[in-house]
Amino acid sequence: MFRLVYRGEGATQPLVDDSSLTKEQKWQLLFDRNWQNLAPSSQTKWLVYLRKWKKWIDDHPEQPEGYLVFPSSKVSAFLSHILADCTASSSKDPHGAVKSARKALRHLRACQAGIPDDEAKFPSQPYIAGVTSRAKTATAEARQCEEADPSCSASTLSNEEYASLLDAAMRFPDKQVGLCVAAMVSCGLAAGFRSDDLQDTRYFMELICSVPAKPLPMQILALANNAGKANQDAQMTYAALANHRQPHLDCLAYLSQLVLYQLNVSKLPLLALIYQNNTSWRSYRMFFRDPSMATSKQTYFDLSTMLLKVAATMPDTLVKTKVCCCHTMVVQSDSGLGDGLPSPWVLVQIAAFQRYWSTNHTI
């Protein structure tokens, strides 16, 4: 399948010999880059879907161009088949399966010569984008439907379950771990940050903003993010955090307690470094397992280990199981902008130093 060549209408120039490399050597370079150099685990994963692709083509001889990953309408039909299989088997991640199948075909297509350039980036083709959109909807429905909750396979927590997780974190004996988990979980919910965003959340990403809300003015904490998945396109995203109308679920309160602990107990030298115009303060992360790791990007294991430690102390077996089984929690919450209370003083203090820094330096 990897050596197939498209020779139909609109075909691009096939590989040819030249003074530097033969066409066989050129193909081998393509094969090495797009398949041979992949990690063994990746090859194993993609082979599952390439075998499904071969079987599907064998079962549908009416499809044009055989095993060639062309045209996009054929690829779309295959992905629709994958989605239908996932739906029939009550899969909780149809989108993941469709995305993996699409990636496997991309690696195969990269080694097949002659396919028109306008078909090269087939994920953006309308037919395929439509299947991807349906797969995302199917995944959301599978993970959020009421029927999924009794088996603990849904990835949602109610407000009460979310509050019990925060309670367990605040009562955890290791205060660095407990406060970090409470702030991390509440920040992830309020800001819409995923785990890879939280791994690299830094203090210099914060900014206090005043909002002329009525009847009372209020202040919000803006968090910028240019790491994780967001930085694949070199973009900056922002999230605004305000006081929650339910004090028990107030993200800013948990962040404030974490900051106070890190400044006074963990002895992070943030304020001193900012006062001294020392740029190293910008490397300090907000969420970490140990103060010695504060200037390094955390791994998923670093953050999940803390969360699982806290979850193990929870009295509610159902909630504990849901937290431990779900790598990403989609918390069902009715969070609102709150009652206009000012942000905690310590965050205002950090922001004041940031404003001082920004007037003299480019952040």
mmCIF file of C-alpha atoms in Angstrom:
data_model
loop_
_atom_site.group_PDB
_atom_site.id
_atom_site.type_symbol
_atom_site.label_atom_id
_atom_site.label_comp_id
_atom_site.label_asym_id
_atom_site.label_seq_id
_atom_site.Cartn_x
_atom_site.Cartn_y
_atom_site.Cartn_z
ATOM 1 C CA MET A 1 0.000 0.000 0.000
ATOM 2 C CA PHE A 2 2.863 2.390 0.754
ATOM 3 C CA ARG A 3 4.301 2.102 -2.799
ATOM 4 C CA LEU A 4 1.100 2.833 -4.686
ATOM 5 C CA VAL A 5 1.124 5.678 -7.217
ATOM 6 C CA TYR A 6 -1.858 7.682 -8.432
ATOM 7 C CA ARG A 7 -1.740 8.245 -12.190
ATOM 8 C CA GLY A 8 -5.225 9.602 -12.839
ATOM 9 C CA GLU A 9 -6.531 13.074 -13.575
ATOM 10 C CA GLY A 10 -4.620 15.852 -11.812
ATOM 11 C CA ALA A 11 -1.794 13.555 -10.689
ATOM 12 C CA THR A 12 1.358 15.288 -9.573
ATOM 13 C CA GLN A 13 4.813 14.591 -10.954
ATOM 14 C CA PRO A 14 5.913 11.101 -9.816
ATOM 15 C CA LEU A 15 9.308 10.476 -8.293
ATOM 16 C CA VAL A 16 12.074 10.379 -10.925
ATOM 17 C CA ASP A 17 15.804 9.768 -10.971
ATOM 18 C CA ASP A 18 18.091 12.790 -10.949
ATOM 19 C CA SER A 19 21.782 13.492 -10.480
ATOM 20 C CA SER A 20 21.533 13.309 -6.690
ATOM 21 C CA LEU A 21 19.112 10.480 -5.883
ATOM 22 C CA THR A 22 17.298 7.719 -7.678
ATOM 23 C CA LYS A 23 13.498 7.530 -7.427
ATOM 24 C CA GLU A 24 13.904 4.486 -5.160
ATOM 25 C CA GLN A 25 16.155 6.446 -2.797
ATOM 26 C CA LYS A 26 13.667 9.328 -2.771
ATOM 27 C CA TRP A 27 10.812 7.001 -1.893
ATOM 28 C CA GLN A 28 12.893 5.395 0.853
ATOM 29 C CA LEU A 29 13.470 8.832 2.395
ATOM 30 C CA LEU A 30 9.716 9.462 2.348
ATOM 31 C CA PHE A 31 9.037 6.061 3.884
ATOM 32 C CA ASP A 32 11.656 6.548 6.603
ATOM 33 C CA ARG A 33 10.348 9.984 7.532
ATOM 34 C CA ASN A 34 6.656 9.106 7.515
ATOM 35 C CA TRP A 35 6.722 5.546 8.838
ATOM 36 C CA GLN A 36 10.045 3.851 9.576
ATOM 37 C CA ASN A 37 11.187 6.524 12.038
ATOM 38 C CA LEU A 38 7.947 6.470 14.021
ATOM 39 C CA ALA A 39 8.085 5.090 17.542
ATOM 40 C CA PRO A 40 7.163 1.375 17.722
ATOM 41 C CA SER A 41 4.109 2.212 19.832
ATOM 42 C CA SER A 42 2.915 4.663 17.163
ATOM 43 C CA GLN A 43 3.430 2.129 14.393
ATOM 44 C CA THR A 44 1.437 -0.449 16.355
ATOM 45 C CA LYS A 45 -1.397 2.036 16.867
ATOM 46 C CA TRP A 46 -1.551 3.153 13.223
ATOM 47 C CA LEU A 47 -1.312 -0.436 11.919
ATOM 48 C CA VAL A 48 -4.638 -1.223 13.605
ATOM 49 C CA TYR A 49 -6.365 1.355 11.424
ATOM 50 C CA LEU A 50 -4.372 0.563 8.284
ATOM 51 C CA ARG A 51 -5.563 -3.051 8.564
ATOM 52 C CA LYS A 52 -9.128 -1.758 8.950
ATOM 53 C CA TRP A 53 -8.563 0.411 5.869
ATOM 54 C CA LYS A 54 -7.402 -2.620 3.837
ATOM 55 C CA LYS A 55 -10.323 -4.752 4.985
ATOM 56 C CA TRP A 56 -12.827 -1.985 4.274
ATOM 57 C CA ILE A 57 -11.449 -1.492 0.750
ATOM 58 C CA ASP A 58 -11.567 -5.266 0.158
ATOM 59 C CA ASP A 59 -15.211 -5.280 1.281
ATOM 60 C CA HIS A 60 -16.064 -2.311 -0.956
ATOM 61 C CA PRO A 61 -14.492 -2.999 -4.371
ATOM 62 C CA GLU A 62 -16.684 -0.268 -5.878
ATOM 63 C CA GLN A 63 -14.531 2.378 -4.195
ATOM 64 C CA PRO A 64 -12.188 4.100 -6.711
ATOM 65 C CA GLU A 65 -8.385 3.882 -6.700
ATOM 66 C CA GLY A 66 -8.090 0.847 -4.430
ATOM 67 C CA TYR A 67 -5.857 1.332 -1.395
ATOM 68 C CA LEU A 68 -4.805 4.834 -2.415
ATOM 69 C CA VAL A 69 -5.804 7.443 0.170
ATOM 70 C CA PHE A 70 -7.719 9.305 -2.524
ATOM 71 C CA PRO A 71 -10.215 10.840 -3.150
ATOM 72 C CA SER A 72 -11.388 12.537 0.040
ATOM 73 C CA SER A 73 -14.949 11.242 -0.423
ATOM 74 C CA LYS A 74 -13.628 7.684 -0.089
ATOM 75 C CA VAL A 75 -11.629 8.607 3.004
ATOM 76 C CA SER A 76 -14.738 10.225 4.461
ATOM 77 C CA ALA A 77 -16.765 7.049 3.852
ATOM 78 C CA PHE A 78 -14.135 4.987 5.668
ATOM 79 C CA LEU A 79 -14.066 7.376 8.639
ATOM 80 C CA SER A 80 -17.864 7.257 8.765
ATOM 81 C CA HIS A 81 -17.532 3.469 8.973
ATOM 82 C CA ILE A 82 -15.144 3.828 11.930
ATOM 83 C CA LEU A 83 -17.567 6.234 13.622
ATOM 84 C CA ALA A 84 -20.492 3.843 13.087
ATOM 85 C CA ASP A 85 -18.500 0.982 14.620
ATOM 86 C CA CYS A 86 -17.692 3.100 17.667
ATOM 87 C CA THR A 87 -21.312 4.114 18.100
ATOM 88 C CA ALA A 88 -22.508 0.519 17.783
ATOM 89 C CA SER A 89 -20.009 -0.647 20.416
ATOM 90 C CA SER A 90 -20.960 2.207 22.825
ATOM 91 C CA SER A 91 -17.438 3.608 22.694
ATOM 92 C CA LYS A 92 -16.794 6.589 24.983
ATOM 93 C CA ASP A 93 -14.322 8.165 22.536
ATOM 94 C CA PRO A 94 -15.542 7.981 18.916
ATOM 95 C CA HIS A 95 -13.649 11.165 18.106
ATOM 96 C CA GLY A 96 -10.387 9.619 19.310
ATOM 97 C CA ALA A 97 -10.900 6.624 17.023
ATOM 98 C CA VAL A 98 -11.742 8.785 13.998
ATOM 99 C CA LYS A 99 -8.771 11.042 14.688
ATOM 100 C CA SER A 100 -6.409 8.057 15.001
ATOM 101 C CA ALA A 101 -7.721 6.546 11.760
ATOM 102 C CA ARG A 102 -7.236 9.871 10.012
ATOM 103 C CA LYS A 103 -3.651 10.142 11.269
ATOM 104 C CA ALA A 104 -2.867 6.585 10.172
ATOM 105 C CA LEU A 105 -4.113 7.377 6.656
ATOM 106 C CA ARG A 106 -2.071 10.570 6.629
ATOM 107 C CA HIS A 107 1.124 8.571 7.193
ATOM 108 C CA LEU A 108 0.121 6.133 4.455
ATOM 109 C CA ARG A 109 -0.794 8.896 2.050
ATOM 110 C CA ALA A 110 2.553 10.647 2.581
ATOM 111 C CA CYS A 111 4.286 7.630 1.045
ATOM 112 C CA GLN A 112 1.916 7.317 -1.927
ATOM 113 C CA ALA A 113 3.037 9.374 -4.899
ATOM 114 C CA GLY A 114 1.002 11.298 -7.442
ATOM 115 C CA ILE A 115 -1.965 12.333 -5.279
ATOM 116 C CA PRO A 116 -3.062 15.883 -6.270
ATOM 117 C CA ASP A 117 -1.783 18.667 -4.028
ATOM 118 C CA ASP A 118 -5.286 19.899 -3.210
ATOM 119 C CA GLU A 119 -5.937 16.509 -1.565
ATOM 120 C CA ALA A 120 -2.719 16.514 0.465
ATOM 121 C CA LYS A 121 -4.232 18.014 3.607
ATOM 122 C CA PHE A 122 -7.348 15.939 3.641
ATOM 123 C CA PRO A 123 -8.331 16.712 7.288
ATOM 124 C CA SER A 124 -9.517 20.125 6.047
ATOM 125 C CA GLN A 125 -11.583 18.661 3.217
ATOM 126 C CA PRO A 126 -15.323 19.331 3.768
ATOM 127 C CA TYR A 127 -16.326 15.641 3.684
ATOM 128 C CA ILE A 128 -13.727 14.658 6.284
ATOM 129 C CA ALA A 129 -14.270 17.729 8.461
ATOM 130 C CA GLY A 130 -17.952 16.787 8.596
ATOM 131 C CA VAL A 131 -17.180 13.293 9.901
ATOM 132 C CA THR A 132 -14.809 14.762 12.494
ATOM 133 C CA SER A 133 -17.514 17.139 13.682
ATOM 134 C CA ARG A 134 -20.020 14.279 14.045
ATOM 135 C CA ALA A 135 -17.431 12.244 15.959
ATOM 136 C CA LYS A 136 -16.903 15.090 18.431
ATOM 137 C CA THR A 137 -20.657 15.312 18.996
ATOM 138 C CA ALA A 138 -20.879 11.541 19.519
ATOM 139 C CA THR A 139 -18.056 11.674 22.069
ATOM 140 C CA ALA A 140 -19.715 14.489 24.009
ATOM 141 C CA GLU A 141 -23.019 12.624 24.081
ATOM 142 C CA ALA A 142 -21.368 9.358 25.164
ATOM 143 C CA ARG A 143 -19.523 11.027 28.025
ATOM 144 C CA GLN A 144 -22.304 13.226 29.319
ATOM 145 C CA CYS A 145 -25.437 11.110 28.972
ATOM 146 C CA GLU A 146 -27.186 10.107 32.175
ATOM 147 C CA GLU A 147 -27.036 6.431 31.284
ATOM 148 C CA ALA A 148 -23.240 6.508 31.513
ATOM 149 C CA ASP A 149 -23.003 7.774 35.092
ATOM 150 C CA PRO A 150 -23.928 4.601 37.050
ATOM 151 C CA SER A 151 -20.993 2.700 35.535
ATOM 152 C CA CYS A 152 -18.603 5.546 36.380
ATOM 153 C CA SER A 153 -17.518 5.726 32.758
ATOM 154 C CA ALA A 154 -18.806 9.268 32.268
ATOM 155 C CA SER A 155 -16.297 12.061 32.670
ATOM 156 C CA THR A 156 -18.510 14.502 34.545
ATOM 157 C CA LEU A 157 -18.868 15.567 38.154
ATOM 158 C CA SER A 158 -21.843 17.338 39.651
ATOM 159 C CA ASN A 159 -21.391 20.509 41.713
ATOM 160 C CA GLU A 160 -21.708 18.447 44.906
ATOM 161 C CA GLU A 161 -19.103 15.910 43.757
ATOM 162 C CA TYR A 162 -16.806 18.712 42.659
ATOM 163 C CA ALA A 163 -17.170 20.357 46.092
ATOM 164 C CA SER A 164 -16.361 17.064 47.844
ATOM 165 C CA LEU A 165 -13.140 16.810 45.814
ATOM 166 C CA LEU A 166 -12.175 20.345 46.878
ATOM 167 C CA ASP A 167 -12.970 19.466 50.520
ATOM 168 C CA ALA A 168 -10.715 16.421 50.346
ATOM 169 C CA ALA A 169 -7.925 18.544 48.874
ATOM 170 C CA MET A 170 -8.198 21.214 51.577
ATOM 171 C CA ARG A 171 -8.091 18.543 54.311
ATOM 172 C CA PHE A 172 -5.138 16.678 52.800
ATOM 173 C CA PRO A 173 -2.216 16.444 55.301
ATOM 174 C CA ASP A 174 0.422 17.607 52.811
ATOM 175 C CA LYS A 175 -0.668 21.221 52.395
ATOM 176 C CA GLN A 176 1.446 21.843 49.296
ATOM 177 C CA VAL A 177 -0.281 18.928 47.546
ATOM 178 C CA GLY A 178 -3.762 19.704 48.884
ATOM 179 C CA LEU A 179 -3.727 23.412 48.114
ATOM 180 C CA CYS A 180 -2.207 22.770 44.705
ATOM 181 C CA VAL A 181 -4.895 20.225 43.792
ATOM 182 C CA ALA A 182 -7.724 22.505 44.962
ATOM 183 C CA ALA A 183 -6.340 25.473 43.005
ATOM 184 C CA MET A 184 -5.445 23.357 39.982
ATOM 185 C CA VAL A 185 -8.852 21.689 39.689
ATOM 186 C CA SER A 186 -10.838 24.867 40.289
ATOM 187 C CA CYS A 187 -8.627 26.832 37.883
ATOM 188 C CA GLY A 188 -8.959 24.124 35.245
ATOM 189 C CA LEU A 189 -12.742 24.343 35.522
ATOM 190 C CA ALA A 190 -13.036 28.123 35.673
ATOM 191 C CA ALA A 191 -10.469 28.856 32.929
ATOM 192 C CA GLY A 192 -11.254 25.874 30.732
ATOM 193 C CA PHE A 193 -7.600 24.779 30.953
ATOM 194 C CA ARG A 194 -6.737 21.190 30.097
ATOM 195 C CA SER A 195 -3.947 19.248 31.800
ATOM 196 C CA ASP A 196 -1.211 20.292 29.374
ATOM 197 C CA ASP A 197 -2.175 23.949 29.958
ATOM 198 C CA LEU A 198 -1.956 23.549 33.740
ATOM 199 C CA GLN A 199 1.476 21.943 33.454
ATOM 200 C CA ASP A 200 2.995 25.247 32.374
ATOM 201 C CA THR A 201 0.775 27.890 34.023
ATOM 202 C CA ARG A 202 3.120 30.609 35.306
ATOM 203 C CA TYR A 203 2.763 33.576 37.607
ATOM 204 C CA PHE A 204 3.615 36.088 34.904
ATOM 205 C CA MET A 205 0.559 34.928 32.957
ATOM 206 C CA GLU A 206 -1.690 36.679 35.482
ATOM 207 C CA LEU A 207 -3.161 40.144 35.214
ATOM 208 C CA ILE A 208 -5.788 41.848 37.369
ATOM 209 C CA CYS A 209 -8.428 43.742 35.361
ATOM 210 C CA SER A 210 -11.155 46.088 36.616
ATOM 211 C CA VAL A 211 -14.653 45.599 35.226
ATOM 212 C CA PRO A 212 -17.263 48.394 35.662
ATOM 213 C CA ALA A 213 -20.005 45.901 36.452
ATOM 214 C CA LYS A 214 -23.332 47.015 37.931
ATOM 215 C CA PRO A 215 -24.476 47.385 40.635
ATOM 216 C CA LEU A 216 -20.938 46.867 41.991
ATOM 217 C CA PRO A 217 -17.636 47.194 40.132
ATOM 218 C CA MET A 218 -15.515 44.061 40.238
ATOM 219 C CA GLN A 219 -12.059 42.786 39.430
ATOM 220 C CA ILE A 220 -11.235 39.673 37.457
ATOM 221 C CA LEU A 221 -8.057 37.675 37.147
ATOM 222 C CA ALA A 222 -6.989 37.201 33.526
ATOM 223 C CA LEU A 223 -4.848 34.164 32.770
ATOM 224 C CA ALA A 224 -2.892 34.072 29.521
ATOM 225 C CA ASN A 225 -1.769 30.807 27.980
ATOM 226 C CA ASN A 226 0.709 30.277 25.169
ATOM 227 C CA ALA A 227 1.777 26.735 26.018
ATOM 228 C CA GLY A 228 0.307 23.274 25.608
ATOM 229 C CA LYS A 229 -2.038 22.589 22.717
ATOM 230 C CA ALA A 230 -2.681 26.315 22.220
ATOM 231 C CA ASN A 231 0.890 26.930 21.125
ATOM 232 C CA GLN A 232 0.699 24.525 18.194
ATOM 233 C CA ASP A 233 -0.440 27.505 16.148
ATOM 234 C CA ALA A 234 1.723 30.027 18.047
ATOM 235 C CA GLN A 235 -1.348 31.699 19.465
ATOM 236 C CA MET A 236 -2.184 33.250 22.829
ATOM 237 C CA THR A 237 -5.418 32.439 24.631
ATOM 238 C CA TYR A 238 -6.928 34.203 27.622
ATOM 239 C CA ALA A 239 -9.341 33.215 30.376
ATOM 240 C CA ALA A 240 -10.994 35.598 32.825
ATOM 241 C CA LEU A 241 -11.665 34.347 36.365
ATOM 242 C CA ALA A 242 -14.172 36.051 38.643
ATOM 243 C CA ASN A 243 -15.552 35.227 42.069
ATOM 244 C CA HIS A 244 -17.978 32.326 42.010
ATOM 245 C CA ARG A 245 -21.455 33.001 43.339
ATOM 246 C CA GLN A 246 -21.005 29.911 45.513
ATOM 247 C CA PRO A 247 -18.063 30.725 47.837
ATOM 248 C CA HIS A 248 -17.311 27.021 48.287
ATOM 249 C CA LEU A 249 -16.476 26.798 44.570
ATOM 250 C CA ASP A 250 -14.593 30.090 44.272
ATOM 251 C CA CYS A 251 -11.473 29.525 42.170
ATOM 252 C CA LEU A 252 -9.863 32.826 43.224
ATOM 253 C CA ALA A 253 -10.053 31.840 46.889
ATOM 254 C CA TYR A 254 -8.183 28.582 46.264
ATOM 255 C CA LEU A 255 -5.598 30.330 44.083
ATOM 256 C CA SER A 256 -5.084 32.940 46.812
ATOM 257 C CA GLN A 257 -4.470 30.339 49.498
ATOM 258 C CA LEU A 258 -2.003 28.562 47.215
ATOM 259 C CA VAL A 259 -0.124 31.810 46.529
ATOM 260 C CA LEU A 260 0.025 32.688 50.235
ATOM 261 C CA TYR A 261 1.369 29.230 51.053
ATOM 262 C CA GLN A 262 3.997 29.341 48.312
ATOM 263 C CA LEU A 263 5.193 32.822 49.295
ATOM 264 C CA ASN A 264 5.275 32.299 53.062
ATOM 265 C CA VAL A 265 5.843 28.573 53.609
ATOM 266 C CA SER A 266 7.471 27.318 50.426
ATOM 267 C CA LYS A 267 9.459 30.589 50.366
ATOM 268 C CA LEU A 268 9.257 31.213 46.639
ATOM 269 C CA PRO A 269 11.339 34.368 46.034
ATOM 270 C CA LEU A 270 8.877 35.813 43.549
ATOM 271 C CA LEU A 271 8.405 39.255 45.068
ATOM 272 C CA ALA A 272 12.110 39.745 45.719
ATOM 273 C CA LEU A 273 13.018 38.781 42.157
ATOM 274 C CA ILE A 274 10.391 41.128 40.697
ATOM 275 C CA TYR A 275 11.589 43.964 42.940
ATOM 276 C CA GLN A 276 15.184 43.340 41.785
ATOM 277 C CA ASN A 277 14.165 43.378 38.101
ATOM 278 C CA ASN A 278 15.350 39.782 37.833
ATOM 279 C CA THR A 279 13.708 38.127 34.831
ATOM 280 C CA SER A 280 14.012 34.652 36.357
ATOM 281 C CA TRP A 281 10.718 35.222 38.229
ATOM 282 C CA ARG A 282 8.880 34.568 34.974
ATOM 283 C CA SER A 283 9.939 30.908 35.045
ATOM 284 C CA TYR A 284 7.996 30.110 38.247
ATOM 285 C CA ARG A 285 5.002 27.831 37.771
ATOM 286 C CA MET A 286 1.853 27.995 39.862
ATOM 287 C CA PHE A 287 1.239 24.255 40.147
ATOM 288 C CA PHE A 288 4.017 21.877 41.216
ATOM 289 C CA ARG A 289 4.587 18.886 43.479
ATOM 290 C CA ASP A 290 7.647 20.259 45.252
ATOM 291 C CA PRO A 291 9.221 23.753 45.526
ATOM 292 C CA SER A 292 12.395 22.381 43.936
ATOM 293 C CA MET A 293 10.351 21.875 40.755
ATOM 294 C CA ALA A 294 8.781 25.335 40.728
ATOM 295 C CA THR A 295 10.869 26.647 37.817
ATOM 296 C CA SER A 296 10.370 23.600 35.582
ATOM 297 C CA LYS A 297 7.430 22.640 33.423
ATOM 298 C CA GLN A 298 5.498 19.921 35.192
ATOM 299 C CA THR A 299 4.683 16.598 33.600
ATOM 300 C CA TYR A 300 1.238 15.059 33.413
ATOM 301 C CA PHE A 301 2.463 12.501 35.977
ATOM 302 C CA ASP A 302 3.470 15.269 38.411
ATOM 303 C CA LEU A 303 -0.019 16.755 38.453
ATOM 304 C CA SER A 304 -2.036 13.533 38.212
ATOM 305 C CA THR A 305 -0.075 11.965 41.099
ATOM 306 C CA MET A 306 -1.205 14.763 43.404
ATOM 307 C CA LEU A 307 -4.813 14.479 42.229
ATOM 308 C CA LEU A 308 -4.906 10.712 42.761
ATOM 309 C CA LYS A 309 -3.415 11.054 46.243
ATOM 310 C CA VAL A 310 -6.221 13.412 47.206
ATOM 311 C CA ALA A 311 -8.862 11.253 45.520
ATOM 312 C CA ALA A 312 -7.718 8.231 47.527
ATOM 313 C CA THR A 313 -8.795 9.976 50.755
ATOM 314 C CA MET A 314 -12.338 10.721 49.565
ATOM 315 C CA PRO A 315 -15.077 8.891 51.510
ATOM 316 C CA ASP A 316 -17.486 8.659 48.574
ATOM 317 C CA THR A 317 -16.457 5.587 46.593
ATOM 318 C CA LEU A 318 -18.443 6.626 43.516
ATOM 319 C CA VAL A 319 -16.828 10.054 43.299
ATOM 320 C CA LYS A 320 -13.398 8.612 44.049
ATOM 321 C CA THR A 321 -13.779 6.087 41.233
ATOM 322 C CA LYS A 322 -14.951 8.726 38.768
ATOM 323 C CA VAL A 323 -11.996 10.982 39.595
ATOM 324 C CA CYS A 324 -9.466 8.154 39.386
ATOM 325 C CA CYS A 325 -10.875 6.784 36.119
ATOM 326 C CA CYS A 326 -11.087 10.105 34.281
ATOM 327 C CA HIS A 327 -7.882 11.726 33.043
ATOM 328 C CA THR A 328 -9.814 14.851 32.140
ATOM 329 C CA MET A 329 -12.820 16.016 34.135
ATOM 330 C CA VAL A 330 -15.630 17.904 32.469
ATOM 331 C CA VAL A 331 -17.353 19.365 35.484
ATOM 332 C CA GLN A 332 -21.036 20.214 35.168
ATOM 333 C CA SER A 333 -21.236 23.576 36.878
ATOM 334 C CA ASP A 334 -23.389 26.681 36.828
ATOM 335 C CA SER A 335 -20.529 29.014 37.603
ATOM 336 C CA GLY A 336 -21.282 32.719 37.258
ATOM 337 C CA LEU A 337 -19.537 36.050 37.479
ATOM 338 C CA GLY A 338 -20.198 36.343 41.180
ATOM 339 C CA ASP A 339 -21.269 39.219 43.357
ATOM 340 C CA GLY A 340 -18.628 41.810 42.520
ATOM 341 C CA LEU A 341 -16.308 41.062 45.442
ATOM 342 C CA PRO A 342 -12.724 42.231 44.880
ATOM 343 C CA SER A 343 -10.056 39.679 44.073
ATOM 344 C CA PRO A 344 -7.963 38.520 47.048
ATOM 345 C CA TRP A 345 -5.293 40.960 48.140
ATOM 346 C CA VAL A 346 -2.322 38.760 47.451
ATOM 347 C CA LEU A 347 -3.206 38.396 43.754
ATOM 348 C CA VAL A 348 -3.623 42.137 43.573
ATOM 349 C CA GLN A 349 -0.167 42.466 45.136
ATOM 350 C CA ILE A 350 1.402 40.156 42.559
ATOM 351 C CA ALA A 351 -0.375 42.057 39.775
ATOM 352 C CA ALA A 352 0.888 45.371 41.164
ATOM 353 C CA PHE A 353 4.462 44.132 40.892
ATOM 354 C CA GLN A 354 3.718 42.953 37.379
ATOM 355 C CA ARG A 355 2.445 46.393 36.419
ATOM 356 C CA TYR A 356 5.601 47.897 37.907
ATOM 357 C CA TRP A 357 7.686 45.471 35.854
ATOM 358 C CA SER A 358 5.765 46.096 32.629
ATOM 359 C CA THR A 359 6.316 49.853 32.848
ATOM 360 C CA ASN A 360 10.068 49.288 32.672
ATOM 361 C CA HIS A 361 10.385 46.085 30.685
ATOM 362 C CA THR A 362 8.670 44.200 27.912
ATOM 363 C CA ILE A 363 6.971 41.085 29.212
#
